[in-house]
Coordinates of C-alpha atoms and ligand atoms in Angstrom, one line a residue:
M983 CA 12.8 -14.8 -77.3
N984 CA 11.5 -11.3 -77.7
N985 CA 14.4 -8.9 -77.6
D986 CA 12.7 -5.8 -78.9
P987 CA 13.7 -2.9 -76.6
V988 CA 10.7 -1.6 -74.7
T989 CA 10.3 2.1 -74.8
T990 CA 8.1 3.7 -72.3
T991 CA 7.5 7.2 -71.1
H992 CA 6.9 7.5 -67.4
T993 CA 7.7 9.7 -64.5
L994 CA 10.9 9.0 -62.7
D995 CA 10.0 11.3 -59.8
A996 CA 7.5 14.0 -59.2
G997 CA 9.5 16.4 -61.3
A998 CA 10.9 14.6 -64.3
A999 CA 9.0 12.9 -67.1
V1000 CA 11.5 10.8 -68.8
T1001 CA 11.7 8.2 -71.5
T1002 CA 13.3 4.9 -70.7
T1003 CA 14.3 2.2 -73.1
T1004 CA 14.6 -1.2 -71.4
L1005 CA 17.2 -3.4 -73.0
V1006 CA 17.7 -6.5 -71.0
H1007 CA 14.8 -8.6 -70.0
P1008 CA 15.4 -10.1 -66.6
A1009 CA 13.3 -13.1 -67.6
T1010 CA 16.1 -14.2 -69.9
A1011 CA 18.6 -14.2 -67.1
G1012 CA 19.3 -17.5 -65.3
R1013 CA 20.7 -17.9 -61.8
E1014 CA 24.1 -19.2 -62.6
W1015 CA 26.9 -17.3 -60.7
W1016 CA 28.8 -16.3 -63.9
R1017 CA 25.8 -14.3 -65.2
S1018 CA 26.4 -11.5 -62.9
A1019 CA 29.8 -12.2 -61.3
V1020 CA 32.6 -9.7 -60.8
I1021 CA 35.7 -11.6 -61.8
Y1022 CA 39.2 -10.3 -60.8
Q1023 CA 42.1 -11.1 -63.1
V1024 CA 45.1 -12.1 -61.3
Y1025 CA 48.3 -11.9 -63.4
P1026 CA 50.4 -14.3 -61.4
R1027 CA 53.8 -12.8 -62.4
S1028 CA 52.8 -9.5 -60.7
F1029 CA 50.3 -10.1 -58.0
A1030 CA 52.4 -11.3 -55.0
D1031 CA 55.7 -13.1 -54.7
A1032 CA 56.1 -15.5 -51.8
D1033 CA 59.6 -16.9 -52.5
G1034 CA 61.5 -13.7 -53.1
D1035 CA 62.6 -14.3 -56.7
G1036 CA 60.9 -11.1 -57.8
L1037 CA 58.3 -13.0 -59.9
G1038 CA 54.9 -13.5 -58.4
D1039 CA 53.8 -17.1 -57.7
L1040 CA 50.8 -19.2 -56.7
A1041 CA 51.7 -19.2 -53.0
G1042 CA 51.8 -15.4 -53.2
V1043 CA 48.3 -15.3 -54.7
T1044 CA 47.0 -17.7 -52.0
S1045 CA 48.5 -15.5 -49.2
R1046 CA 46.8 -12.4 -50.6
L1047 CA 43.3 -13.9 -51.3
G1048 CA 42.0 -12.0 -48.3
H1049 CA 42.4 -8.8 -50.3
L1050 CA 39.9 -10.1 -52.9
T1051 CA 37.3 -11.2 -50.4
R1052 CA 37.5 -7.8 -48.7
L1053 CA 37.2 -6.2 -52.1
G1054 CA 34.1 -8.2 -52.6
V1055 CA 34.7 -10.0 -55.9
D1056 CA 33.0 -13.3 -56.8
A1057 CA 35.7 -15.0 -58.7
V1058 CA 39.4 -15.0 -59.7
W1059 CA 40.7 -15.6 -63.2
L1060 CA 44.4 -16.6 -63.2
S1061 CA 46.5 -15.8 -66.2
P1062 CA 48.7 -18.8 -67.2
F1063 CA 51.0 -20.4 -64.5
Y1064 CA 51.8 -23.5 -66.5
T1065 CA 55.3 -24.7 -67.5
S1066 CA 56.5 -22.2 -70.0
P1067 CA 59.8 -20.6 -71.2
Q1068 CA 57.9 -17.3 -70.7
H1069 CA 58.6 -15.9 -74.1
D1070 CA 55.1 -14.5 -74.0
A1071 CA 54.7 -14.3 -70.3
G1072 CA 53.2 -17.8 -70.0
Y1073 CA 50.9 -17.7 -73.0
D1074 CA 53.5 -20.0 -74.6
V1075 CA 52.7 -23.3 -72.8
A1076 CA 55.2 -26.2 -72.7
D1077 CA 53.1 -28.4 -70.4
Y1078 CA 49.4 -27.8 -69.8
R1079 CA 49.3 -30.1 -66.9
Q1080 CA 52.2 -28.8 -64.8
V1081 CA 52.8 -25.6 -62.9
D1082 CA 56.0 -23.8 -63.9
P1083 CA 58.5 -24.1 -61.1
R1084 CA 58.7 -20.3 -61.2
F1085 CA 55.1 -20.2 -60.0
G1086 CA 55.2 -23.2 -57.7
T1087 CA 53.8 -26.8 -57.9
L1088 CA 50.5 -28.6 -58.5
T1089 CA 50.2 -28.8 -54.8
D1090 CA 50.4 -25.0 -54.6
A1091 CA 47.6 -24.8 -57.3
D1092 CA 45.5 -27.2 -55.2
A1093 CA 46.1 -25.1 -52.1
L1094 CA 45.1 -22.0 -54.0
L1095 CA 41.9 -23.6 -55.2
E1096 CA 41.1 -25.0 -51.8
K1097 CA 41.5 -21.7 -50.0
A1098 CA 39.7 -19.7 -52.7
H1099 CA 36.7 -22.0 -52.5
R1100 CA 36.8 -21.9 -48.7
L1101 CA 36.6 -18.1 -49.0
G1102 CA 33.7 -18.4 -51.4
L1103 CA 35.7 -17.4 -54.5
K1104 CA 35.3 -19.2 -57.8
V1105 CA 38.5 -19.9 -59.8
I1106 CA 38.9 -19.6 -63.5
V1107 CA 42.1 -20.6 -65.2
D1108 CA 43.5 -19.6 -68.6
L1109 CA 43.6 -22.1 -71.4
V1110 CA 45.7 -21.4 -74.5
P1111 CA 44.5 -23.7 -77.3
N1112 CA 45.6 -21.8 -80.4
H1113 CA 49.3 -22.5 -80.0
T1114 CA 51.7 -24.2 -77.7
S1115 CA 55.3 -23.1 -76.8
N1116 CA 58.0 -24.3 -79.2
E1117 CA 59.4 -26.1 -76.2
H1118 CA 56.2 -28.3 -75.9
A1119 CA 57.1 -32.0 -76.4
W1120 CA 54.8 -32.1 -79.4
F1121 CA 56.6 -29.3 -81.2
Q1122 CA 60.0 -30.8 -80.4
A1123 CA 58.8 -34.1 -81.8
A1124 CA 57.5 -32.3 -84.9
L1125 CA 60.8 -30.7 -85.5
A1126 CA 62.6 -34.0 -85.2
A1127 CA 60.1 -35.8 -87.5
A1128 CA 59.8 -35.7 -91.2
P1129 CA 57.4 -33.6 -93.4
G1130 CA 54.1 -35.3 -93.6
S1131 CA 54.6 -37.2 -90.3
P1132 CA 51.9 -37.5 -87.7
E1133 CA 54.0 -35.4 -85.4
R1134 CA 54.0 -32.5 -87.9
E1135 CA 50.3 -32.9 -88.4
R1136 CA 49.7 -31.6 -84.9
Y1137 CA 50.9 -28.1 -86.1
V1138 CA 50.5 -26.1 -89.3
F1139 CA 53.5 -27.1 -91.4
R1140 CA 53.5 -26.2 -95.1
E1141 CA 56.0 -26.2 -98.0
G1142 CA 57.2 -22.7 -98.9
R1143 CA 56.6 -21.0 -102.1
G1144 CA 59.2 -20.0 -104.6
E1145 CA 61.5 -22.2 -106.6
H1146 CA 63.2 -23.7 -103.5
G1147 CA 60.5 -23.1 -101.0
E1148 CA 62.3 -20.0 -99.8
L1149 CA 59.1 -17.9 -99.6
A1150 CA 56.6 -18.2 -96.8
P1151 CA 53.5 -20.2 -97.8
T1152 CA 51.3 -17.1 -97.3
N1153 CA 51.8 -13.4 -96.6
W1154 CA 50.2 -13.6 -93.2
I1155 CA 51.5 -11.3 -90.5
S1156 CA 51.9 -12.1 -86.9
V1157 CA 49.9 -10.2 -84.3
F1158 CA 53.1 -9.2 -82.7
G1159 CA 54.5 -7.9 -86.1
G1160 CA 56.6 -9.6 -88.7
P1161 CA 55.8 -12.7 -90.7
A1162 CA 53.5 -15.4 -89.3
W1163 CA 55.6 -18.2 -90.7
S1164 CA 59.1 -19.4 -89.9
R1165 CA 61.2 -21.9 -91.7
V1166 CA 62.7 -25.0 -90.0
T1167 CA 65.9 -26.8 -90.7
E1168 CA 65.3 -30.4 -91.4
A1169 CA 67.1 -33.2 -89.7
D1170 CA 69.6 -33.5 -92.6
G1171 CA 70.5 -29.8 -92.2
S1172 CA 68.6 -28.6 -95.3
P1173 CA 66.2 -25.7 -95.2
G1174 CA 62.8 -27.2 -94.8
Q1175 CA 59.1 -26.6 -94.2
W1176 CA 57.5 -23.5 -92.7
Y1177 CA 55.3 -23.5 -89.6
L1178 CA 52.6 -21.0 -88.8
H1179 CA 52.7 -18.8 -85.7
L1180 CA 50.1 -16.1 -85.5
F1181 CA 51.9 -14.8 -82.5
D1182 CA 55.6 -15.1 -81.6
V1183 CA 57.9 -17.4 -83.4
T1184 CA 58.0 -19.4 -80.1
Q1185 CA 54.2 -20.0 -80.3
P1186 CA 53.5 -22.5 -83.1
D1187 CA 49.8 -22.7 -84.0
L1188 CA 48.2 -26.1 -83.4
N1189 CA 46.3 -27.8 -86.2
W1190 CA 42.7 -28.0 -85.2
E1191 CA 41.8 -30.1 -88.3
N1192 CA 43.5 -32.9 -86.4
E1193 CA 41.3 -34.9 -84.1
E1194 CA 44.2 -35.7 -81.9
V1195 CA 44.6 -32.0 -81.1
R1196 CA 40.9 -31.8 -80.2
L1197 CA 41.1 -34.8 -77.9
E1198 CA 44.2 -33.6 -76.2
L1199 CA 42.7 -30.2 -75.4
E1200 CA 39.5 -31.8 -74.1
S1201 CA 41.7 -34.0 -71.9
I1202 CA 43.4 -30.9 -70.5
L1203 CA 40.0 -29.4 -69.8
R1204 CA 39.1 -32.5 -67.8
F1205 CA 42.5 -32.4 -66.0
W1206 CA 41.7 -29.0 -64.5
L1207 CA 38.0 -29.7 -64.0
D1208 CA 38.9 -32.7 -62.0
R1209 CA 41.1 -30.5 -59.8
G1210 CA 38.1 -28.3 -59.1
V1211 CA 38.4 -25.2 -61.3
D1212 CA 35.2 -23.4 -62.0
G1213 CA 35.9 -22.5 -65.6
F1214 CA 38.3 -21.4 -68.3
R1215 CA 39.2 -18.2 -69.9
V1216 CA 39.9 -19.3 -73.5
D1217 CA 42.8 -17.5 -75.1
V1218 CA 42.5 -16.4 -78.8
A1219 CA 39.2 -18.4 -79.0
H1220 CA 38.6 -17.0 -82.5
G1221 CA 41.8 -18.2 -83.9
L1222 CA 41.9 -22.0 -83.8
V1223 CA 40.5 -22.8 -87.2
K1224 CA 42.3 -21.7 -90.4
D1225 CA 40.9 -21.6 -93.9
Q1226 CA 42.5 -24.7 -95.4
S1227 CA 42.9 -23.1 -98.8
F1228 CA 45.5 -20.8 -97.2
P1229 CA 44.8 -17.6 -99.2
D1230 CA 46.9 -14.5 -98.8
W1231 CA 45.7 -11.9 -96.4
G1232 CA 48.4 -9.5 -95.5
H1233 CA 46.9 -7.5 -92.7
R1234 CA 48.3 -7.0 -89.2
T1235 CA 45.6 -7.4 -86.6
D1236 CA 45.7 -5.2 -83.5
M1237 CA 45.4 -7.0 -80.2
V1238 CA 42.1 -6.9 -78.3
S1239 CA 40.1 -4.7 -80.7
G1240 CA 40.9 -7.0 -83.6
H1241 CA 41.5 -4.0 -85.9
D1242 CA 43.8 -1.1 -86.0
D1243 CA 42.6 2.5 -85.3
E1244 CA 44.8 4.1 -87.9
G1245 CA 45.0 1.8 -90.8
G1246 CA 47.6 2.4 -93.5
E1247 CA 51.0 1.0 -93.2
D1248 CA 52.9 0.7 -89.9
E1249 CA 56.6 1.2 -89.2
L1250 CA 57.4 -2.3 -90.4
G1251 CA 55.5 -1.9 -93.7
D1252 CA 52.8 -4.2 -92.3
V1253 CA 49.4 -3.2 -93.6
R1254 CA 47.1 -2.3 -90.8
T1255 CA 43.5 -3.3 -91.2
G1256 CA 42.4 0.2 -90.5
G1257 CA 39.6 1.1 -88.1
H1258 CA 36.4 -0.7 -88.9
A1259 CA 37.3 -0.6 -92.6
D1260 CA 36.8 -4.1 -94.0
P1261 CA 40.1 -5.7 -95.0
G1262 CA 38.1 -8.6 -96.5
P1263 CA 37.4 -11.8 -94.6
S1264 CA 40.3 -13.1 -92.6
P1265 CA 41.3 -16.6 -93.3
Y1266 CA 42.2 -17.3 -89.7
W1267 CA 40.1 -15.2 -87.4
D1268 CA 36.5 -16.2 -86.5
Q1269 CA 36.1 -19.0 -88.9
P1270 CA 32.7 -20.7 -88.6
G1271 CA 34.5 -24.0 -87.7
V1272 CA 35.5 -22.7 -84.3
H1273 CA 32.0 -23.0 -82.9
E1274 CA 31.9 -26.8 -83.2
I1275 CA 35.0 -27.0 -81.0
Y1276 CA 33.2 -25.0 -78.2
R1277 CA 30.0 -27.1 -78.5
R1278 CA 32.1 -30.1 -77.7
W1279 CA 33.8 -28.3 -74.8
R1280 CA 30.4 -27.3 -73.5
R1281 CA 29.4 -30.9 -73.4
V1282 CA 32.6 -31.7 -71.4
L1283 CA 31.8 -29.0 -68.9
E1284 CA 28.2 -30.1 -68.5
S1285 CA 29.4 -33.6 -67.6
Y1286 CA 30.7 -32.0 -64.4
D1287 CA 28.7 -30.7 -61.4
G1288 CA 28.5 -27.1 -60.5
D1289 CA 28.1 -24.2 -62.9
R1290 CA 31.5 -24.4 -64.7
C1291 CA 32.0 -21.8 -67.3
L1292 CA 33.9 -20.9 -70.5
V1293 CA 34.8 -17.4 -71.3
A1294 CA 35.9 -16.5 -74.8
E1295 CA 38.7 -14.1 -75.6
A1296 CA 37.5 -13.5 -79.2
W1297 CA 38.2 -10.5 -81.3
A1298 CA 35.5 -10.5 -83.8
D1299 CA 33.7 -7.8 -85.8
G1300 CA 30.7 -6.4 -83.9
P1301 CA 28.7 -7.6 -81.0
E1302 CA 26.7 -10.2 -82.8
K1303 CA 29.8 -12.1 -84.0
I1304 CA 31.1 -12.0 -80.4
A1305 CA 27.7 -13.1 -79.0
A1306 CA 27.8 -16.1 -81.4
Y1307 CA 30.4 -17.6 -79.1
T1308 CA 27.9 -17.6 -76.3
R1309 CA 25.0 -19.3 -77.9
P1310 CA 23.3 -21.7 -75.5
D1311 CA 25.3 -24.7 -76.5
E1312 CA 28.7 -22.9 -76.7
M1313 CA 30.6 -20.8 -74.2
H1314 CA 29.0 -19.0 -71.3
Q1315 CA 30.6 -15.5 -71.7
A1316 CA 32.8 -13.6 -74.1
F1317 CA 34.8 -10.5 -73.4
N1318 CA 33.2 -7.4 -74.7
F1319 CA 36.2 -5.5 -75.8
D1320 CA 34.2 -3.0 -77.7
F1321 CA 33.3 -1.3 -74.4
L1322 CA 37.0 -1.1 -73.5
S1323 CA 37.9 0.3 -76.9
T1324 CA 35.3 3.0 -77.0
P1325 CA 36.5 6.6 -76.6
W1326 CA 35.4 8.5 -73.6
D1327 CA 32.3 9.9 -75.2
A1328 CA 28.7 9.5 -73.9
E1329 CA 27.1 8.9 -77.3
L1330 CA 29.6 6.3 -78.4
L1331 CA 29.5 4.5 -75.0
R1332 CA 25.8 4.4 -75.1
E1333 CA 25.9 2.9 -78.5
S1334 CA 28.5 0.3 -77.4
I1335 CA 26.5 -0.6 -74.3
T1336 CA 23.3 -0.9 -76.2
G1337 CA 24.9 -3.0 -78.9
G1338 CA 26.6 -5.3 -76.4
L1339 CA 23.5 -5.8 -74.2
G1340 CA 21.3 -6.4 -77.3
A1341 CA 23.5 -8.9 -78.8
A1342 CA 24.1 -10.9 -75.6
D1343 CA 20.4 -10.8 -74.8
A1344 CA 19.6 -12.2 -78.2
V1345 CA 21.4 -15.4 -77.3
G1346 CA 20.4 -15.5 -73.7
A1347 CA 23.9 -14.8 -72.5
P1348 CA 25.1 -12.2 -70.0
C1349 CA 27.0 -9.2 -71.4
T1350 CA 30.5 -8.7 -70.0
W1351 CA 32.3 -5.5 -69.2
V1352 CA 36.0 -4.9 -68.9
L1353 CA 38.1 -1.8 -68.8
S1354 CA 41.6 -3.1 -68.3
N1355 CA 43.6 -6.3 -68.7
H1356 CA 47.2 -7.5 -69.2
D1357 CA 47.2 -6.6 -72.9
V1358 CA 46.2 -2.9 -72.9
V1359 CA 47.3 0.3 -71.4
R1360 CA 45.7 0.6 -67.9
A1361 CA 42.4 2.6 -67.9
A1362 CA 43.7 5.2 -65.5
S1363 CA 46.3 6.1 -68.1
R1364 CA 44.4 5.4 -71.3
L1365 CA 41.6 7.7 -70.3
G1366 CA 44.2 10.5 -69.6
L1367 CA 45.5 10.5 -73.1
A1368 CA 44.5 13.2 -75.6
K1369 CA 42.9 10.5 -77.7
T1370 CA 40.9 8.0 -75.7
G1371 CA 39.8 4.6 -77.0
K1372 CA 41.8 1.4 -77.1
G1373 CA 45.0 3.3 -76.8
P1374 CA 48.4 2.6 -78.1
N1375 CA 50.3 -0.7 -77.6
G1376 CA 52.3 0.7 -74.6
I1377 CA 53.6 4.1 -73.7
G1378 CA 57.3 5.0 -73.4
A1379 CA 59.2 7.8 -71.7
D1380 CA 59.5 9.7 -75.0
D1381 CA 55.8 9.4 -75.9
P1382 CA 53.2 12.0 -74.9
Q1383 CA 52.4 11.3 -71.3
P1384 CA 48.9 10.8 -69.9
D1385 CA 47.2 13.4 -67.7
A1386 CA 47.3 11.3 -64.5
E1387 CA 44.7 13.3 -62.6
Q1388 CA 42.2 13.3 -65.5
G1389 CA 42.9 9.6 -66.3
L1390 CA 42.2 8.5 -62.7
R1391 CA 39.1 10.6 -62.4
R1392 CA 37.7 9.1 -65.6
A1393 CA 38.8 5.6 -64.7
R1394 CA 36.8 5.8 -61.5
A1395 CA 33.8 7.2 -63.3
A1396 CA 34.1 4.4 -65.9
A1397 CA 34.3 1.9 -63.1
L1398 CA 31.1 3.1 -61.5
L1399 CA 29.4 3.1 -64.9
M1400 CA 30.6 -0.4 -65.6
L1401 CA 29.7 -1.9 -62.2
A1402 CA 26.2 -0.6 -62.5
L1403 CA 25.6 -2.4 -65.8
P1404 CA 23.7 -5.8 -65.8
G1405 CA 25.9 -8.7 -66.6
S1406 CA 29.4 -9.8 -65.5
A1407 CA 32.3 -7.4 -64.9
Y1408 CA 36.0 -8.1 -65.0
L1409 CA 38.6 -6.2 -62.9
Y1410 CA 42.3 -6.3 -63.7
Q1411 CA 44.6 -6.5 -60.7
G1412 CA 45.5 -3.0 -59.5
E1413 CA 42.6 -1.3 -61.2
E1414 CA 41.0 -1.2 -57.8
L1415 CA 43.9 0.9 -56.6
G1416 CA 43.7 3.3 -59.5
L1417 CA 47.1 2.1 -60.7
P1418 CA 48.4 3.9 -63.8
E1419 CA 50.5 2.4 -66.5
H1420 CA 54.2 2.5 -65.9
T1421 CA 55.0 4.9 -68.8
T1422 CA 58.7 5.4 -68.2
L1423 CA 60.0 1.8 -68.0
P1424 CA 63.6 1.5 -69.2
D1425 CA 63.5 0.0 -72.7
E1426 CA 66.1 -2.6 -71.9
L1427 CA 63.8 -4.1 -69.3
R1428 CA 60.9 -4.7 -71.7
E1429 CA 60.0 -8.4 -72.2
D1430 CA 56.9 -8.2 -74.4
P1431 CA 57.7 -10.0 -77.7
A1432 CA 55.7 -7.3 -79.5
Y1433 CA 58.4 -4.8 -78.6
V1434 CA 61.1 -6.7 -80.4
R1435 CA 59.0 -8.0 -83.3
T1436 CA 57.8 -4.5 -84.1
G1437 CA 61.4 -3.4 -84.3
R1438 CA 60.9 -1.5 -81.0
A1439 CA 58.3 0.7 -82.7
E1440 CA 55.6 -0.4 -80.2
K1441 CA 56.6 -0.3 -76.5
G1442 CA 54.3 -3.3 -75.7
R1443 CA 52.5 -4.5 -72.7
D1444 CA 55.0 -4.5 -69.9
G1445 CA 53.8 -1.2 -68.5
C1446 CA 50.5 -2.7 -67.4
R1447 CA 52.2 -5.7 -65.9
V1448 CA 54.2 -4.1 -63.1
P1449 CA 54.2 -5.8 -59.7
L1450 CA 51.5 -4.6 -57.4
P1451 CA 52.2 -2.2 -54.5
W1452 CA 50.8 -3.7 -51.2
E1453 CA 52.6 -1.8 -48.5
A1454 CA 53.8 1.8 -48.8
D1455 CA 56.9 1.5 -46.6
A1456 CA 58.1 -2.0 -47.5
P1457 CA 60.8 -2.6 -50.1
G1458 CA 59.2 -3.4 -53.4
F1459 CA 56.1 -2.0 -51.8
G1460 CA 55.6 -5.4 -50.2
F1461 CA 55.3 -7.4 -53.4
S1462 CA 58.0 -9.8 -52.3
P1463 CA 59.6 -10.6 -48.9
N1464 CA 62.9 -9.0 -49.9
G1465 CA 61.7 -6.2 -52.2
A1466 CA 62.6 -8.0 -55.5
T1467 CA 60.4 -7.2 -58.4
W1468 CA 60.8 -8.5 -62.0
L1469 CA 60.0 -5.0 -63.3
P1470 CA 60.7 -1.9 -61.4
Q1471 CA 57.8 0.0 -59.8
P1472 CA 57.5 3.8 -60.1
A1473 CA 58.8 5.6 -57.0
D1474 CA 55.5 7.3 -56.4
W1475 CA 53.5 4.0 -56.1
A1476 CA 53.5 4.3 -52.3
S1477 CA 50.5 6.5 -52.7
Y1478 CA 48.6 3.7 -54.5
A1479 CA 49.6 0.9 -52.1
V1480 CA 46.8 -1.2 -50.6
D1481 CA 47.7 -0.2 -47.0
T1482 CA 47.7 3.5 -48.0
Q1483 CA 44.2 3.3 -49.3
K1484 CA 42.6 0.7 -47.0
G1485 CA 40.0 2.3 -44.8
V1486 CA 40.5 5.8 -46.3
P1487 CA 37.1 7.1 -47.3
G1488 CA 37.1 8.3 -50.9
S1489 CA 40.2 6.3 -51.9
T1490 CA 40.0 4.4 -55.1
L1491 CA 40.1 1.1 -53.2
E1492 CA 37.3 2.1 -50.9
T1493 CA 35.3 3.4 -53.8
Y1494 CA 35.6 0.0 -55.5
R1495 CA 34.8 -1.9 -52.3
A1496 CA 31.6 0.2 -51.8
A1497 CA 30.7 -0.2 -55.4
L1498 CA 30.9 -4.0 -55.2
R1499 CA 28.9 -4.1 -52.0
L1500 CA 26.2 -1.9 -53.4
R1501 CA 26.1 -3.7 -56.7
R1502 CA 25.4 -6.9 -54.7
D1503 CA 22.9 -5.2 -52.4
Y1504 CA 20.9 -3.7 -55.3
R1505 CA 21.4 -6.9 -57.4
L1506 CA 22.6 -4.7 -60.3
G1507 CA 24.3 -7.6 -62.0
T1508 CA 21.0 -9.4 -62.7
G1509 CA 19.0 -6.3 -63.4
S1510 CA 17.9 -4.6 -66.6
L1511 CA 19.1 -1.4 -68.1
A1512 CA 16.8 1.3 -69.1
W1513 CA 18.2 4.4 -70.8
V1514 CA 16.8 7.6 -69.3
D1515 CA 16.3 10.5 -71.7
G1516 CA 15.1 13.9 -70.8
L1517 CA 16.5 14.0 -67.4
D1518 CA 16.6 17.6 -66.3
D1519 CA 18.5 19.6 -68.9
C1520 CA 21.2 17.1 -69.2
A1521 CA 22.7 17.3 -72.7
Q1522 CA 22.4 13.8 -73.9
E1523 CA 25.6 14.0 -75.8
S1524 CA 27.7 14.4 -72.7
V1525 CA 25.7 12.5 -70.1
L1526 CA 24.8 8.8 -69.8
A1527 CA 21.8 8.2 -67.6
F1528 CA 20.1 4.9 -67.0
T1529 CA 18.2 3.0 -64.4
N1530 CA 19.0 -0.5 -63.3
R1531 CA 16.4 -1.8 -60.7
E1532 CA 15.8 1.2 -58.4
V1533 CA 19.2 2.8 -59.0
L1534 CA 19.5 5.8 -61.3
V1535 CA 23.0 6.0 -62.8
V1536 CA 24.3 9.4 -64.1
A1537 CA 27.7 9.6 -65.7
N1538 CA 28.8 13.2 -66.6
L1539 CA 31.4 13.0 -69.4
G1540 CA 30.8 16.7 -70.4
A1541 CA 32.9 19.7 -69.7
T1542 CA 30.5 21.3 -67.3
P1543 CA 28.9 20.0 -64.0
V1544 CA 25.4 18.7 -64.2
E1545 CA 22.8 19.5 -61.5
L1546 CA 20.3 16.9 -60.7
S1547 CA 17.2 18.8 -59.6
L1548 CA 15.0 15.8 -58.9
G1549 CA 14.8 14.6 -55.4
V1550 CA 17.4 11.9 -55.0
E1551 CA 19.2 10.0 -52.3
L1552 CA 22.9 9.4 -53.0
V1553 CA 23.9 5.8 -53.2
H1554 CA 27.5 6.1 -54.4
A1555 CA 29.8 8.4 -56.3
S1556 CA 33.0 8.0 -58.2
G1557 CA 34.4 11.3 -56.8
P1558 CA 33.5 14.4 -54.8
L1559 CA 30.2 16.1 -55.6
G1560 CA 28.9 19.6 -55.2
Q1561 CA 25.7 21.3 -54.5
G1562 CA 23.9 23.1 -57.4
T1563 CA 22.4 26.5 -57.3
T1564 CA 18.9 25.1 -56.8
G1565 CA 20.1 22.8 -54.0
G1566 CA 20.3 19.7 -56.2
L1567 CA 23.2 17.3 -56.4
L1568 CA 26.0 18.7 -58.6
V1569 CA 27.8 16.0 -60.6
P1570 CA 31.2 17.4 -61.8
T1571 CA 32.9 16.5 -65.1
D1572 CA 34.1 12.9 -65.4
T1573 CA 32.0 11.7 -62.4
T1574 CA 29.4 9.0 -62.1
V1575 CA 26.8 8.9 -59.4
W1576 CA 24.4 6.2 -58.3
V1577 CA 21.3 7.7 -56.8
R1578 CA 17.8 6.7 -55.8
P1579 CA 15.0 9.0 -56.9
V1580 CA 12.9 9.8 -53.9
Q1581 CA 9.2 10.6 -54.0
P1582 CA 8.5 14.0 -52.4
E1583 CA 6.3 13.6 -49.3
R1584 CA 2.7 13.8 -50.3
S1585 CA 0.7 16.4 -48.5
E1586 CA -2.6 15.2 -47.0
P1587 CA -5.4 15.9 -49.3
A1588 CA -7.5 18.7 -48.0
R1589 CA -10.8 17.6 -46.4
Ligands
GLC3075 C1 45.9 -13.4 -75.8 C2 46.6 -13.0 -74.5 C3 47.9 -12.3 -74.8 C4 48.8 -13.2 -75.5 C5 48.1 -13.7 -76.8 C6 48.8 -14.9 -77.4 O1 45.5 -12.3 -76.5 O2 45.7 -12.2 -73.7 O3 48.5 -11.9 -73.6 O4 50.0 -12.6 -75.9 O5 46.8 -14.2 -76.5 O6 48.6 -16.1 -76.6

């Protein structure tokens, strides 16, 4: 595959001679739906509640699918709804083949799939293979069994260090803070072995050296494929295999970006990995052995009809390492969190986009784009902070508050930038409403294990998980029939409600809807990106400009408005535009436009 960027100088319109660098070669793109799909993440706890217990459920999701078809997405990814004690909001699975009664039944899951498919939506479900819940039958059996038993071999049990085994086997630190090992009490009441949990103490890591574990997870894949799901989002895909020599590596990994912005020591005395500084190879993230697991999974998926897909949540260093998960015989997509973590800065974003596209292109996979999910501060708030980038792990009432107006303006501009990029894009529920983070949640209501495990130093992720506002005038903004909501919604969310924005030109919801329609009309998801340099007098350090098919995208991240003097026809804009002094389109700060260059009418040659 020839992946060298092609640089050409040509004329974009009669006035502007520009340089373009084409990055993605359309020839490498296939026709499968997931290559260009817009996939909407439903967080079932907070999407819609049908039974009135204040927690969302599958029947609620089914009842609101019309919102997603009107919005114009191609697929839905459902965060976990399986049987779980909910110590990590369902990412602690006790039974992978059952729906938690809080969310409904298997019949409800079938009904959701059936309706989604009837509406033309694909459905991806979450799979959590790195760890189970401590309430999973396997872990309960392991606790009851003796050291060295086959039951313990399904997890990572080790003897402790120290004279009496009183010290953890390694100094590994949980992603949620605190030690990654906990000691069990053996059946005879004596202090016993230690088990590994890279996340919460209630999330014991599975032992992927054990073939029984591999076969069980493949059987779970088949269970859901047989029910008709179109794919899986694979949780912590980079974590399954551990270095069997169990060396010390005492660094705390930050969620999503895989590294910490600040470095140094945090409040718990945990050593943070520190920006991109290299803390040395991790003995449990991104081990080469994980790839063989996904090769086997790929073969399982390919034994089914339809284009079923695997999406990796993998925090690895740099776009090439992430793209390795999407080689032709592995997964189909991997989340590109670098884009999400990049500060609001034209040059850095350009670098990130170029890197992501190039790496994905090199393995023939689509690049993915995501701005928000259930693990990070919502983009509309993150981009309103003084320091943009991945953002803190949650915001509390005593923390500096985001600039809401600036955050929303930037989030909309970022969305139009993202949705014009070739590849597949992910939207997180509520992002289409411009929902901000709940930054003043009462601390006593927080449920994220990271809040407690960091000694309440990090507020955690609850603020991005607040139940959606559907109807401005209904109790609980229409989230549930009786107004119950498992987390309180801010009082001013009426202005974000779906029914407030529906049909209102210029609202965030209508801006997203139009963007998705135009993205489809112009086939931007399967196009190629060509950076445009030399456009008017745009300062390259504050403007991103590229073409994808016939659309020219200009995002102004600078402090001053930018006037497009070339003849253009407006396709879409993330916010209000002005008119420049020479009559051209004026693109204000933190605004993205999609335009089509128009050729000036040629005058008839003189005879
Ligand atoms: C993933 C999920 C996150 C969860 C963690 C442990 O990163 O996105 O929500 O807490 O895995 O399963």
